[in-house]
mmCIF file of C-alpha atoms in Angstrom:
data_model
loop_
_atom_site.group_PDB
_atom_site.id
_atom_site.type_symbol
_atom_site.label_atom_id
_atom_site.label_comp_id
_atom_site.label_asym_id
_atom_site.label_seq_id
_atom_site.Cartn_x
_atom_site.Cartn_y
_atom_site.Cartn_z
ATOM 1 C CA MET A 312 -21.457 33.357 25.955
ATOM 2 C CA GLY A 313 -18.610 30.897 26.304
ATOM 3 C CA LEU A 314 -19.876 29.393 29.570
ATOM 4 C CA SER A 315 -23.418 28.868 28.311
ATOM 5 C CA THR A 316 -22.139 27.168 25.143
ATOM 6 C CA VAL A 317 -19.967 24.832 27.213
ATOM 7 C CA MET A 318 -22.873 24.008 29.570
ATOM 8 C CA ALA A 319 -25.300 23.395 26.695
ATOM 9 C CA SER A 320 -22.867 21.135 24.870
ATOM 10 C CA THR A 321 -22.102 19.274 28.135
ATOM 11 C CA ILE A 322 -25.819 18.664 28.740
ATOM 12 C CA ILE A 323 -26.303 17.492 25.138
ATOM 13 C CA PHE A 324 -23.235 15.241 25.436
ATOM 14 C CA TYR A 325 -24.539 13.606 28.651
ATOM 15 C CA MET A 326 -27.994 13.139 27.131
ATOM 16 C CA LEU A 327 -26.425 11.548 24.061
ATOM 17 C CA ILE A 328 -24.315 9.185 26.212
ATOM 18 C CA THR A 329 -27.429 8.260 28.261
ATOM 19 C CA MET A 330 -29.435 7.518 25.088
ATOM 20 C CA ILE A 331 -26.624 5.403 23.623
ATOM 21 C CA GLY A 332 -26.396 3.428 26.876
ATOM 22 C CA PHE A 333 -30.164 2.925 26.919
ATOM 23 C CA LEU A 334 -30.203 1.720 23.279
ATOM 24 C CA ALA A 335 -27.225 -0.568 23.893
ATOM 25 C CA GLY A 336 -29.022 -2.131 26.877
ATOM 26 C CA ILE A 337 -32.175 -2.729 24.826
ATOM 27 C CA THR A 338 -30.109 -4.236 21.989
ATOM 28 C CA VAL A 339 -28.324 -6.658 24.325
ATOM 29 C CA MET A 340 -31.643 -7.645 25.931
ATOM 30 C CA MET A 341 -33.256 -8.273 22.506
ATOM 31 C CA LEU A 342 -30.300 -10.345 21.312
ATOM 32 C CA SER A 343 -30.330 -12.504 24.433
ATOM 33 C CA SER A 344 -34.095 -13.039 24.037
ATOM 34 C CA THR A 345 -33.570 -14.097 20.425
ATOM 35 C CA VAL A 346 -30.873 -16.594 21.426
ATOM 36 C CA LYS A 347 -33.109 -18.016 24.177
ATOM 37 C CA ALA A 348 -36.002 -18.385 21.724
ATOM 38 C CA GLN A 349 -33.766 -20.187 19.217
ATOM 39 C CA LEU A 350 -32.580 -22.601 21.912
ATOM 40 C CA ILE A 351 -36.177 -23.357 22.899
ATOM 41 C CA VAL A 352 -37.172 -23.984 19.261
ATOM 42 C CA ASP A 353 -34.187 -26.285 18.740
ATOM 43 C CA GLU A 354 -35.275 -28.399 21.717
ATOM 44 C CA LEU A 355 -38.879 -28.838 20.515
ATOM 45 C CA PRO A 356 -39.640 -32.307 19.172
ATOM 46 C CA HIS A 357 -40.059 -32.380 15.407
ATOM 47 C CA ASP A 358 -40.714 -35.007 12.795
ATOM 48 C CA SER A 359 -37.729 -36.728 11.262
ATOM 49 C CA ILE A 360 -38.085 -38.325 7.829
ATOM 50 C CA ASP A 361 -35.790 -39.868 5.246
ATOM 51 C CA LEU A 362 -36.332 -40.329 1.501
ATOM 52 C CA GLU A 363 -34.959 -43.503 -0.051
ATOM 53 C CA ASN A 364 -35.364 -45.929 -2.976
ATOM 54 C CA PHE A 365 -36.960 -43.630 -5.517
ATOM 55 C CA THR A 366 -37.824 -44.580 -9.072
ATOM 56 C CA TYR A 367 -38.970 -42.386 -11.943
ATOM 57 C CA ASN A 368 -41.166 -43.604 -14.805
ATOM 58 C CA ASP A 369 -40.952 -41.073 -17.644
ATOM 59 C CA THR A 370 -43.633 -42.870 -19.660
ATOM 60 C CA LEU A 371 -46.254 -42.386 -16.919
ATOM 61 C CA ALA A 372 -44.704 -39.172 -15.504
ATOM 62 C CA GLN A 373 -44.671 -40.616 -12.009
ATOM 63 C CA ILE A 374 -42.185 -40.813 -9.170
ATOM 64 C CA GLU A 375 -42.204 -43.507 -6.501
ATOM 65 C CA ILE A 376 -40.418 -42.781 -3.215
ATOM 66 C CA ASN A 377 -40.129 -44.566 0.119
ATOM 67 C CA VAL A 378 -40.448 -42.070 2.976
ATOM 68 C CA THR A 379 -39.360 -43.417 6.376
ATOM 69 C CA ASN A 380 -40.279 -42.007 9.783
ATOM 70 C CA THR A 381 -36.784 -42.022 11.308
ATOM 71 C CA GLY A 382 -37.760 -40.121 14.464
ATOM 72 C CA SER A 383 -39.151 -41.321 17.756
ATOM 73 C CA ASN A 384 -42.577 -39.634 17.375
ATOM 74 C CA LEU A 385 -45.780 -40.819 15.786
ATOM 75 C CA ILE A 386 -46.568 -38.661 12.767
ATOM 76 C CA TYR A 387 -50.228 -37.889 12.267
ATOM 77 C CA ARG A 388 -51.979 -36.390 9.289
ATOM 78 C CA TYR A 389 -49.592 -37.443 6.544
ATOM 79 C CA GLU A 390 -52.365 -36.294 4.232
ATOM 80 C CA ASP A 391 -51.222 -32.770 5.195
ATOM 81 C CA PHE A 392 -47.679 -33.279 3.885
ATOM 82 C CA ASP A 393 -46.438 -30.621 1.517
ATOM 83 C CA ILE A 394 -45.025 -32.284 -1.571
ATOM 84 C CA ILE A 395 -43.596 -29.947 -4.176
ATOM 85 C CA VAL A 396 -41.970 -31.055 -7.428
ATOM 86 C CA GLU A 397 -40.003 -28.615 -9.569
ATOM 87 C CA TYR A 398 -38.899 -29.429 -13.112
ATOM 88 C CA ILE A 399 -38.691 -28.124 -16.698
ATOM 89 C CA ASN A 400 -41.375 -29.015 -19.279
ATOM 90 C CA ASN A 401 -41.165 -27.615 -22.823
ATOM 91 C CA THR A 402 -38.500 -25.164 -21.585
ATOM 92 C CA SER A 403 -40.922 -23.765 -18.974
ATOM 93 C CA SER A 404 -40.272 -24.048 -15.252
ATOM 94 C CA ILE A 405 -43.012 -26.079 -13.531
ATOM 95 C CA ILE A 406 -43.610 -25.946 -9.775
ATOM 96 C CA PHE A 407 -46.195 -28.609 -8.941
ATOM 97 C CA TYR A 408 -47.800 -28.725 -5.493
ATOM 98 C CA ALA A 409 -49.038 -32.323 -5.206
ATOM 99 C CA SER A 410 -52.272 -32.813 -3.270
ATOM 100 C CA PHE A 411 -52.916 -36.009 -1.310
ATOM 101 C CA LEU A 412 -55.356 -38.200 -3.264
ATOM 102 C CA GLY A 413 -55.505 -41.363 -1.114
ATOM 103 C CA ALA A 414 -54.736 -44.949 -2.005
ATOM 104 C CA TYR A 415 -52.815 -45.677 -5.196
ATOM 105 C CA THR A 416 -54.278 -48.172 -7.651
ATOM 106 C CA SER A 417 -53.229 -49.177 -11.140
ATOM 107 C CA THR A 418 -55.977 -46.905 -12.495
ATOM 108 C CA SER A 419 -54.780 -43.773 -10.646
ATOM 109 C CA THR A 420 -53.981 -41.069 -13.207
ATOM 110 C CA THR A 421 -54.930 -37.771 -11.545
ATOM 111 C CA PRO A 422 -51.859 -35.619 -10.786
ATOM 112 C CA GLY A 423 -51.125 -35.599 -7.053
ATOM 113 C CA TRP A 424 -49.619 -37.976 -4.530
ATOM 114 C CA TYR A 425 -50.852 -41.358 -3.339
ATOM 115 C CA ILE A 426 -49.896 -44.019 -0.805
ATOM 116 C CA ARG A 427 -49.334 -47.489 -2.264
ATOM 117 C CA ALA A 428 -48.371 -49.266 0.973
ATOM 118 C CA ILE A 429 -47.087 -48.813 4.511
ATOM 119 C CA TYR A 430 -44.123 -50.970 5.568
ATOM 120 C CA ASP A 431 -43.833 -51.751 9.272
ATOM 121 C CA ALA A 432 -40.511 -51.992 11.127
ATOM 122 C CA SER A 433 -40.022 -55.599 9.958
ATOM 123 C CA GLY A 434 -40.369 -54.524 6.310
ATOM 124 C CA PHE A 435 -43.743 -56.248 5.814
ATOM 125 C CA PRO A 436 -46.009 -54.178 3.509
ATOM 126 C CA GLN A 437 -49.561 -53.352 4.487
ATOM 127 C CA VAL A 438 -51.626 -52.192 1.544
ATOM 128 C CA TYR A 439 -53.035 -48.742 2.181
ATOM 129 C CA ASN A 440 -56.806 -48.768 1.681
ATOM 130 C CA ASN A 441 -57.635 -45.147 2.584
ATOM 131 C CA THR A 442 -60.476 -46.054 4.921
ATOM 132 C CA SER A 443 -59.195 -44.239 8.007
ATOM 133 C CA PRO A 444 -56.227 -42.128 9.060
ATOM 134 C CA THR A 445 -53.363 -44.241 10.346
ATOM 135 C CA PRO A 446 -50.685 -42.908 12.695
ATOM 136 C CA TRP A 447 -47.322 -43.191 11.041
ATOM 137 C CA LYS A 448 -45.169 -45.023 13.595
ATOM 138 C CA PRO A 449 -41.405 -44.659 14.022
ATOM 139 C CA ASN A 450 -39.315 -46.952 11.784
ATOM 140 C CA THR A 451 -42.153 -47.433 9.312
ATOM 141 C CA THR A 452 -42.077 -46.474 5.654
ATOM 142 C CA LEU A 453 -44.681 -44.973 3.347
ATOM 143 C CA ASP A 454 -44.413 -46.137 -0.263
ATOM 144 C CA ILE A 455 -45.738 -43.062 -2.087
ATOM 145 C CA VAL A 456 -46.421 -42.396 -5.747
ATOM 146 C CA ILE A 457 -46.400 -38.880 -7.190
ATOM 147 C CA ILE A 458 -48.150 -38.459 -10.528
ATOM 148 C CA LEU A 459 -46.942 -35.343 -12.352
ATOM 149 C CA PRO A 460 -49.192 -33.199 -14.571
ATOM 150 C CA SER A 461 -46.605 -33.365 -17.388
ATOM 151 C CA THR A 462 -43.358 -35.142 -18.194
ATOM 152 C CA PRO A 463 -40.103 -33.360 -17.330
ATOM 153 C CA ASP A 464 -37.870 -32.576 -20.300
ATOM 154 C CA PRO A 465 -35.121 -35.156 -20.846
ATOM 155 C CA ALA A 466 -31.813 -34.486 -19.042
ATOM 156 C CA THR A 467 -33.278 -31.755 -16.804
ATOM 157 C CA LYS A 468 -33.091 -31.561 -13.023
ATOM 158 C CA VAL A 469 -36.166 -32.651 -11.063
ATOM 159 C CA THR A 470 -36.406 -31.630 -7.390
ATOM 160 C CA VAL A 471 -38.885 -33.277 -4.995
ATOM 161 C CA THR A 472 -39.408 -31.662 -1.572
ATOM 162 C CA ILE A 473 -41.469 -33.312 1.165
ATOM 163 C CA ALA A 474 -42.325 -31.519 4.427
ATOM 164 C CA THR A 475 -44.451 -32.758 7.330
ATOM 165 C CA PRO A 476 -46.719 -30.562 9.467
ATOM 166 C CA GLY A 477 -44.447 -31.340 12.436
ATOM 167 C CA GLY A 478 -41.313 -29.860 10.878
ATOM 168 C CA GLY A 479 -39.753 -32.855 9.128
ATOM 169 C CA LYS A 480 -38.375 -32.038 5.693
ATOM 170 C CA GLU A 481 -36.285 -33.745 3.039
ATOM 171 C CA TYR A 482 -35.674 -33.359 -0.656
ATOM 172 C CA LEU A 483 -34.103 -35.250 -3.497
ATOM 173 C CA GLU A 484 -32.874 -34.274 -6.913
ATOM 174 C CA PHE A 485 -32.445 -36.371 -10.020
ATOM 175 C CA THR A 486 -32.110 -35.891 -13.745
ATOM 176 C CA GLY A 487 -35.312 -36.643 -15.622
#
């Protein structure tokens, strides 16, 4: 009985070592694939934007921000931007997903986001008239207006996040 116990435990031991080696090989292969995939994703071109010169009008509950294409790619379909504003109103947390509503005029009051003008690389504004999609060129700036559905409570943090379909993302925070 002693020899059979030793042989059985030896076989089990070798099987266990073989399985551990097999699992270790698979784990190393999966980790190297993950690292390769991350390197490929990091090298893909993506949109690059910058938020600057914002103003907040608490009387009209609207935010005006200049968003600049700081990358080297044309950005298409800015109407597909995700613009999310988070703030406190009457002690309730509000998360507002702003839809694109076109050209901004002095009579615009529907909550959402609008384009007032597009500034070219020289800083010259071109009024946005919403008649056709315009590619957003590098070194140009969109002057956007976000109309909120309600006014943020005084002295509370307001966070604005803007993301492009091509992977550009920026946010800003201010006290309302």
